[in-house]
Amino acid sequence: LCLAGYQGSTRWGFGVIGKCWRRLHQQKHRILARACPDFLVGLNDYSDWSLADGKQPAFAYFAAAEVTDGIDVPKDMQVKTLPPSRYVVLSFRGKSEDSLQPWADYVYKAWLPHTAYQLNENARYDFARYGEDVDARGQSAIEFWVPIV
């Protein structure tokens, strides 16, 4: 899975997530090699996760579009290629601007421990695919992807 977009760190707060999304929405028309124009991706990269000052979870966040390759991407965008993995995918409808934290807490703390799935410890990330088609209530299709072994 190859992604192109904007990245920031949550070390100084979660406001960076909104900044990445605003920038992506302003510039997504420049991504000519979009592999799936119906969805955008929000990636939580925990590979360098830390608890800053014991309070603020610090991880990299990436607001992006899936692209066919990282070659034909605007120069001011970062490219990230995720390693091959199996995923469990949970689908629902919601507002893209709402936090997925309650959903992620449920998946990791309540749902996943009661399944036969095991987290892929070599893939320390998860991501959401947000549908671009929004209904009258402001909701779209959302898919939450978790790497498993």
CSV table of C-alpha atoms in Angstrom, one decimal:
chain,number,residue,atom,x,y,z
A,1,LEU,CA,0.0,0.0,0.0
A,2,CYS,CA,1.6,3.2,-1.2
A,3,LEU,CA,0.4,6.5,0.3
A,4,ALA,CA,1.1,10.2,-0.6
A,5,GLY,CA,0.2,13.1,1.7
A,6,TYR,CA,1.2,15.1,4.7
A,7,GLN,CA,2.7,13.9,8.0
A,8,GLY,CA,3.0,15.4,11.5
A,9,SER,CA,3.8,14.3,15.0
A,10,THR,CA,1.2,14.3,17.9
A,11,ARG,CA,4.0,15.1,20.3
A,12,TRP,CA,2.7,18.7,20.8
A,13,GLY,CA,-1.0,17.8,20.6
A,14,PHE,CA,-3.5,16.2,18.3
A,15,GLY,CA,-4.2,19.5,16.5
A,16,VAL,CA,-1.6,18.4,13.9
A,17,ILE,CA,-4.0,15.8,12.6
A,18,GLY,CA,-6.5,18.5,11.5
A,19,LYS,CA,-3.6,20.5,10.0
A,20,CYS,CA,-2.6,17.5,7.9
A,21,TRP,CA,-6.1,16.9,6.7
A,22,ARG,CA,-6.7,20.6,5.8
A,23,ARG,CA,-3.5,20.6,3.8
A,24,LEU,CA,-4.4,17.3,2.0
A,25,HIS,CA,-7.9,18.5,1.1
A,26,GLN,CA,-6.5,21.7,-0.3
A,27,GLN,CA,-3.9,19.8,-2.4
A,28,LYS,CA,-5.4,16.4,-3.2
A,29,HIS,CA,-6.3,17.5,-6.7
A,30,ARG,CA,-2.6,17.6,-7.5
A,31,ILE,CA,-2.2,13.8,-6.8
A,32,LEU,CA,-2.6,12.4,-10.3
A,33,ALA,CA,-1.8,8.8,-9.5
A,34,ARG,CA,-4.6,8.1,-7.0
A,35,ALA,CA,-5.2,4.4,-6.9
A,36,CYS,CA,-8.6,4.8,-5.2
A,37,PRO,CA,-10.2,8.2,-5.7
A,38,ASP,CA,-13.2,7.2,-3.5
A,39,PHE,CA,-11.2,7.1,-0.2
A,40,LEU,CA,-8.6,9.1,1.7
A,41,VAL,CA,-6.4,7.5,4.4
A,42,GLY,CA,-5.5,8.5,8.0
A,43,LEU,CA,-2.5,6.5,9.2
A,44,ASN,CA,-1.4,6.2,12.8
A,45,ASP,CA,2.3,5.2,12.7
A,46,TYR,CA,3.3,3.8,16.2
A,47,SER,CA,6.8,2.7,15.2
A,48,ASP,CA,8.3,5.5,17.2
A,49,TRP,CA,5.5,5.8,19.8
A,50,SER,CA,6.3,7.4,23.1
A,51,LEU,CA,4.5,9.0,25.9
A,52,ALA,CA,5.8,12.6,25.8
A,53,ASP,CA,6.1,14.1,29.3
A,54,GLY,CA,4.1,11.1,30.6
A,55,LYS,CA,0.9,12.7,29.3
A,56,GLN,CA,0.7,13.2,25.5
A,57,PRO,CA,0.9,10.1,23.3
A,58,ALA,CA,3.4,10.9,20.6
A,59,PHE,CA,3.1,9.1,17.2
A,60,ALA,CA,3.3,10.0,13.6
A,61,TYR,CA,0.1,10.8,11.8
A,62,PHE,CA,-0.2,10.7,8.0
A,63,ALA,CA,-3.2,12.1,6.1
A,64,ALA,CA,-2.9,10.7,2.6
A,65,ALA,CA,-4.3,9.3,-0.6
A,66,GLU,CA,-3.5,5.8,-1.9
A,67,VAL,CA,-1.3,6.1,-5.0
A,68,THR,CA,-0.3,3.6,-7.6
A,69,ASP,CA,3.4,4.4,-7.0
A,70,GLY,CA,5.5,7.0,-5.2
A,71,ILE,CA,7.0,8.4,-8.5
A,72,ASP,CA,4.3,10.8,-9.8
A,73,VAL,CA,3.6,12.6,-6.5
A,74,PRO,CA,3.8,16.4,-5.9
A,75,LYS,CA,7.2,17.3,-4.5
A,76,ASP,CA,5.9,18.8,-1.2
A,77,MET,CA,4.1,15.5,-0.2
A,78,GLN,CA,5.7,12.7,1.6
A,79,VAL,CA,5.4,9.1,0.3
A,80,LYS,CA,5.0,6.1,2.7
A,81,THR,CA,4.8,2.5,1.6
A,82,LEU,CA,3.4,0.1,4.1
A,83,PRO,CA,4.8,-3.4,4.2
A,84,PRO,CA,2.7,-6.3,3.1
A,85,SER,CA,0.4,-7.5,5.8
A,86,ARG,CA,-2.9,-9.3,6.5
A,87,TYR,CA,-5.6,-7.0,8.0
A,88,VAL,CA,-8.8,-7.2,9.9
A,89,VAL,CA,-11.1,-4.5,8.5
A,90,LEU,CA,-14.0,-3.2,10.4
A,91,SER,CA,-16.5,-1.0,8.4
A,92,PHE,CA,-19.0,1.5,9.6
A,93,ARG,CA,-20.5,4.9,8.8
A,94,GLY,CA,-19.5,8.1,10.5
A,95,LYS,CA,-18.2,11.6,10.2
A,96,SER,CA,-14.6,11.8,9.1
A,97,GLU,CA,-13.9,14.7,11.4
A,98,ASP,CA,-14.9,12.8,14.5
A,99,SER,CA,-12.2,11.1,16.6
A,100,LEU,CA,-11.7,7.4,16.0
A,101,GLN,CA,-10.2,7.0,19.5
A,102,PRO,CA,-13.3,5.5,21.1
A,103,TRP,CA,-13.6,3.1,18.1
A,104,ALA,CA,-9.9,2.2,18.4
A,105,ASP,CA,-10.2,1.7,22.1
A,106,TYR,CA,-13.1,-0.7,21.5
A,107,VAL,CA,-11.3,-2.7,18.8
A,108,TYR,CA,-8.0,-3.0,20.8
A,109,LYS,CA,-9.3,-3.4,24.3
A,110,ALA,CA,-12.7,-5.2,24.0
A,111,TRP,CA,-13.2,-6.8,20.5
A,112,LEU,CA,-9.7,-8.0,19.5
A,113,PRO,CA,-8.8,-9.9,22.7
A,114,HIS,CA,-11.9,-12.0,22.2
A,115,THR,CA,-11.0,-13.1,18.7
A,116,ALA,CA,-8.5,-15.5,17.3
A,117,TYR,CA,-6.6,-12.6,15.6
A,118,GLN,CA,-3.2,-11.6,16.8
A,119,LEU,CA,-1.6,-8.2,16.2
A,120,ASN,CA,1.3,-8.1,13.7
A,121,GLU,CA,4.0,-6.7,16.0
A,122,ASN,CA,6.2,-6.0,13.0
A,123,ALA,CA,3.5,-3.6,11.6
A,124,ARG,CA,3.1,-1.0,14.3
A,125,TYR,CA,0.4,1.1,12.7
A,126,ASP,CA,-3.3,1.1,11.9
A,127,PHE,CA,-5.2,3.2,9.5
A,128,ALA,CA,-8.7,4.4,8.5
A,129,ARG,CA,-10.0,4.7,5.0
A,130,TYR,CA,-12.5,7.6,4.8
A,131,GLY,CA,-15.0,7.6,2.0
A,132,GLU,CA,-15.2,10.8,0.0
A,133,ASP,CA,-18.9,10.4,-0.7
A,134,VAL,CA,-20.8,12.1,2.2
A,135,ASP,CA,-24.5,11.6,2.8
A,136,ALA,CA,-27.1,14.2,4.0
A,137,ARG,CA,-26.1,13.5,7.6
A,138,GLY,CA,-22.5,14.3,6.9
A,139,GLN,CA,-21.5,10.6,7.2
A,140,SER,CA,-19.4,8.5,4.9
A,141,ALA,CA,-18.1,4.9,4.8
A,142,ILE,CA,-15.2,4.4,7.1
A,143,GLU,CA,-12.9,1.3,7.3
A,144,PHE,CA,-10.6,0.7,10.2
A,145,TRP,CA,-7.6,-1.5,9.2
A,146,VAL,CA,-5.5,-3.3,11.8
A,147,PRO,CA,-2.5,-5.4,10.8
A,148,ILE,CA,-2.7,-9.0,12.0
A,149,VAL,CA,-0.6,-12.2,11.6
